C-alpha cells in the first residue's frame, strides 16, 4: 500500500510530479556534493544557462582535476551542481560554438564558452573575455590529459 509514490529513474515525468520535486530527487540521488578538499585548479564567478528553463544564473564555480562544481556563493561548502570531467569531451569558445541566437540572447558571445558533456551541453558566460579564455584553457588541458590517459590504456 503506502503513499502510492513509485520512484523509478525518470518516471516522474509520467506521474505528473512537479518540476521542483524532480530537481530535488535528482539532487538527492547524486553522489555527495560536500567539498572533499580536492585541489582547486580554478575558481570564480560564471553565469550558467539552465538546462530546463534556459534562464541564466550567476554561480561560483570550482574546477578540480576530476569535476566542475558550482555553488550559490563563495562560502558554500555544498555544491548545487557537479559535472564529472570524465564524461566531458570538448570545450570551445562561444564564438566558435555556433550557438543559436536564443542561446546567447542579451549575452556577450566573446565572454561565453561551452562544455560538452555526454548528456548535455553546458553554456557559460565569464565576466570578461580574458576570464573566459582562462576557463577554456584549463578545461581544455584537463580534457586533453584525460584523453591521453584513455589512449594509454
mmCIF file of C-alpha atoms in Angstrom, residues 1-148:
data_model
loop_
_atom_site.group_PDB
_atom_site.id
_atom_site.type_symbol
_atom_site.label_atom_id
_atom_site.label_comp_id
_atom_site.label_asym_id
_atom_site.label_seq_id
_atom_site.Cartn_x
_atom_site.Cartn_y
_atom_site.Cartn_z
ATOM 1 C CA UNK A 1 0.000 0.000 0.000
ATOM 2 C CA UNK A 2 1.917 3.074 1.237
ATOM 3 C CA UNK A 3 1.614 6.501 -0.348
ATOM 4 C CA UNK A 4 1.379 5.273 -3.932
ATOM 5 C CA UNK A 5 4.511 7.201 -4.918
ATOM 6 C CA UNK A 6 6.763 4.997 -7.010
ATOM 7 C CA UNK A 7 10.297 6.157 -7.688
ATOM 8 C CA UNK A 8 11.804 4.591 -10.777
ATOM 9 C CA UNK A 9 14.530 6.541 -12.572
ATOM 10 C CA UNK A 10 12.998 9.313 -14.641
ATOM 11 C CA UNK A 11 9.439 8.054 -14.185
ATOM 12 C CA UNK A 12 8.488 11.354 -12.565
ATOM 13 C CA UNK A 13 7.524 12.890 -15.904
ATOM 14 C CA UNK A 14 4.854 10.265 -16.471
ATOM 15 C CA UNK A 15 3.482 10.708 -12.967
ATOM 16 C CA UNK A 16 2.858 14.454 -13.259
ATOM 17 C CA UNK A 17 5.143 15.272 -10.313
ATOM 18 C CA UNK A 18 6.195 18.911 -10.141
ATOM 19 C CA UNK A 19 9.454 20.152 -11.617
ATOM 20 C CA UNK A 20 10.739 21.114 -8.160
ATOM 21 C CA UNK A 21 10.281 17.560 -6.881
ATOM 22 C CA UNK A 22 12.110 16.211 -9.950
ATOM 23 C CA UNK A 23 15.030 18.542 -9.260
ATOM 24 C CA UNK A 24 15.066 17.631 -5.563
ATOM 25 C CA UNK A 25 15.133 13.916 -6.378
ATOM 26 C CA UNK A 26 17.935 14.458 -8.890
ATOM 27 C CA UNK A 27 19.982 16.262 -6.235
ATOM 28 C CA UNK A 28 19.351 13.652 -3.530
ATOM 29 C CA UNK A 29 20.356 10.723 -5.716
ATOM 30 C CA UNK A 30 23.639 12.147 -6.969
ATOM 31 C CA UNK A 31 26.960 11.424 -5.328
ATOM 32 C CA UNK A 32 27.894 13.513 -2.316
ATOM 33 C CA UNK A 33 28.256 17.207 -3.025
ATOM 34 C CA UNK A 34 30.247 18.053 0.050
ATOM 35 C CA UNK A 35 33.613 19.669 -0.587
ATOM 36 C CA UNK A 36 36.169 16.878 -0.044
ATOM 37 C CA UNK A 37 39.183 19.168 -0.148
ATOM 38 C CA UNK A 38 40.306 18.255 -3.669
ATOM 39 C CA UNK A 39 42.861 20.675 -5.089
ATOM 40 C CA UNK A 40 41.036 23.522 -6.811
ATOM 41 C CA UNK A 41 42.719 24.441 -10.096
ATOM 42 C CA UNK A 42 40.468 27.365 -10.976
ATOM 43 C CA UNK A 43 37.566 29.115 -9.310
ATOM 44 C CA UNK A 44 35.412 32.144 -9.902
ATOM 45 C CA UNK A 45 32.020 33.517 -10.832
ATOM 46 C CA UNK A 46 30.343 32.431 -14.056
ATOM 47 C CA UNK A 47 26.821 32.657 -15.388
ATOM 48 C CA UNK A 48 25.391 29.285 -16.436
ATOM 49 C CA UNK A 49 22.445 28.747 -18.750
ATOM 50 C CA UNK A 50 19.913 26.400 -17.183
ATOM 51 C CA UNK A 51 19.132 23.005 -18.660
ATOM 52 C CA UNK A 52 15.369 23.020 -18.119
ATOM 53 C CA UNK A 53 14.229 26.634 -18.015
ATOM 54 C CA UNK A 54 17.095 28.131 -20.049
ATOM 55 C CA UNK A 55 17.493 31.036 -17.629
ATOM 56 C CA UNK A 56 20.919 32.376 -16.720
ATOM 57 C CA UNK A 57 22.112 32.084 -13.099
ATOM 58 C CA UNK A 58 25.291 33.503 -11.650
ATOM 59 C CA UNK A 59 27.144 30.814 -9.687
ATOM 60 C CA UNK A 60 30.509 30.368 -8.017
ATOM 61 C CA UNK A 61 32.486 27.593 -9.750
ATOM 62 C CA UNK A 62 35.360 25.392 -8.614
ATOM 63 C CA UNK A 63 37.322 23.249 -11.044
ATOM 64 C CA UNK A 64 39.338 20.267 -9.810
ATOM 65 C CA UNK A 65 41.158 17.626 -11.849
ATOM 66 C CA UNK A 66 38.055 15.437 -11.896
ATOM 67 C CA UNK A 67 34.991 17.676 -11.711
ATOM 68 C CA UNK A 68 33.408 21.078 -12.150
ATOM 69 C CA UNK A 69 31.279 22.137 -9.175
ATOM 70 C CA UNK A 70 29.004 25.137 -8.761
ATOM 71 C CA UNK A 71 27.769 26.830 -5.610
ATOM 72 C CA UNK A 72 25.304 29.575 -4.696
ATOM 73 C CA UNK A 73 28.139 31.683 -3.266
ATOM 74 C CA UNK A 74 31.846 31.601 -2.393
ATOM 75 C CA UNK A 75 31.321 30.484 1.204
ATOM 76 C CA UNK A 76 29.071 27.497 0.399
ATOM 77 C CA UNK A 77 30.522 24.071 1.108
ATOM 78 C CA UNK A 78 27.677 22.190 -0.588
ATOM 79 C CA UNK A 79 27.708 22.171 -4.405
ATOM 80 C CA UNK A 80 24.326 22.706 -6.019
ATOM 81 C CA UNK A 81 25.700 21.113 -9.187
ATOM 82 C CA UNK A 82 28.552 18.871 -10.283
ATOM 83 C CA UNK A 83 29.698 17.539 -13.604
ATOM 84 C CA UNK A 84 32.320 14.826 -13.886
ATOM 85 C CA UNK A 85 35.055 15.748 -16.377
ATOM 86 C CA UNK A 86 35.381 12.067 -17.303
ATOM 87 C CA UNK A 87 32.013 12.455 -19.041
ATOM 88 C CA UNK A 88 33.020 15.659 -20.856
ATOM 89 C CA UNK A 89 34.705 15.586 -24.223
ATOM 90 C CA UNK A 90 35.039 19.108 -25.625
ATOM 91 C CA UNK A 91 35.278 22.761 -24.631
ATOM 92 C CA UNK A 92 35.128 25.699 -27.035
ATOM 93 C CA UNK A 93 34.581 29.446 -27.112
ATOM 94 C CA UNK A 94 31.184 30.953 -27.734
ATOM 95 C CA UNK A 95 32.471 32.449 -30.989
ATOM 96 C CA UNK A 96 33.289 29.039 -32.477
ATOM 97 C CA UNK A 97 30.402 27.125 -30.905
ATOM 98 C CA UNK A 98 27.776 28.203 -33.458
ATOM 99 C CA UNK A 99 25.236 28.972 -30.764
ATOM 100 C CA UNK A 100 21.661 29.684 -31.778
ATOM 101 C CA UNK A 101 20.508 33.290 -31.146
ATOM 102 C CA UNK A 102 18.225 32.218 -28.279
ATOM 103 C CA UNK A 103 21.199 30.573 -26.543
ATOM 104 C CA UNK A 104 23.109 33.850 -26.217
ATOM 105 C CA UNK A 105 20.362 36.478 -26.380
ATOM 106 C CA UNK A 106 21.465 39.571 -24.415
ATOM 107 C CA UNK A 107 24.790 37.907 -23.556
ATOM 108 C CA UNK A 108 28.256 38.666 -24.905
ATOM 109 C CA UNK A 109 29.368 35.786 -27.126
ATOM 110 C CA UNK A 110 33.026 36.884 -26.636
ATOM 111 C CA UNK A 111 32.716 36.004 -22.946
ATOM 112 C CA UNK A 112 30.887 32.717 -23.493
ATOM 113 C CA UNK A 113 32.140 29.142 -23.706
ATOM 114 C CA UNK A 114 30.563 25.715 -23.869
ATOM 115 C CA UNK A 115 31.471 22.434 -22.229
ATOM 116 C CA UNK A 116 30.164 19.358 -23.988
ATOM 117 C CA UNK A 117 29.140 16.501 -21.720
ATOM 118 C CA UNK A 118 27.872 13.141 -22.947
ATOM 119 C CA UNK A 119 24.350 14.004 -21.727
ATOM 120 C CA UNK A 120 24.151 17.766 -22.332
ATOM 121 C CA UNK A 121 25.934 20.911 -23.413
ATOM 122 C CA UNK A 122 26.757 23.436 -20.684
ATOM 123 C CA UNK A 123 26.802 27.101 -21.703
ATOM 124 C CA UNK A 124 28.732 29.580 -19.547
ATOM 125 C CA UNK A 125 29.498 33.292 -19.572
ATOM 126 C CA UNK A 126 32.524 34.761 -17.768
ATOM 127 C CA UNK A 127 32.929 38.321 -16.507
ATOM 128 C CA UNK A 128 35.235 39.184 -19.421
ATOM 129 C CA UNK A 129 36.887 37.550 -22.434
ATOM 130 C CA UNK A 130 40.162 37.045 -20.544
ATOM 131 C CA UNK A 131 38.431 35.022 -17.810
ATOM 132 C CA UNK A 132 36.580 33.024 -20.475
ATOM 133 C CA UNK A 133 39.883 32.225 -22.181
ATOM 134 C CA UNK A 134 41.356 31.065 -18.856
ATOM 135 C CA UNK A 135 38.452 28.670 -18.217
ATOM 136 C CA UNK A 136 38.669 27.328 -21.792
ATOM 137 C CA UNK A 137 42.442 26.826 -21.477
ATOM 138 C CA UNK A 138 42.376 24.991 -18.152
ATOM 139 C CA UNK A 139 39.355 22.852 -19.059
ATOM 140 C CA UNK A 140 40.881 22.087 -22.452
ATOM 141 C CA UNK A 141 44.147 20.988 -20.865
ATOM 142 C CA UNK A 142 42.327 18.707 -18.418
ATOM 143 C CA UNK A 143 40.277 17.138 -21.209
ATOM 144 C CA UNK A 144 43.425 16.596 -23.309
ATOM 145 C CA UNK A 145 45.190 14.949 -20.372
ATOM 146 C CA UNK A 146 42.180 12.716 -19.776
ATOM 147 C CA UNK A 147 42.071 11.758 -23.481
ATOM 148 C CA UNK A 148 45.776 10.902 -23.299
#
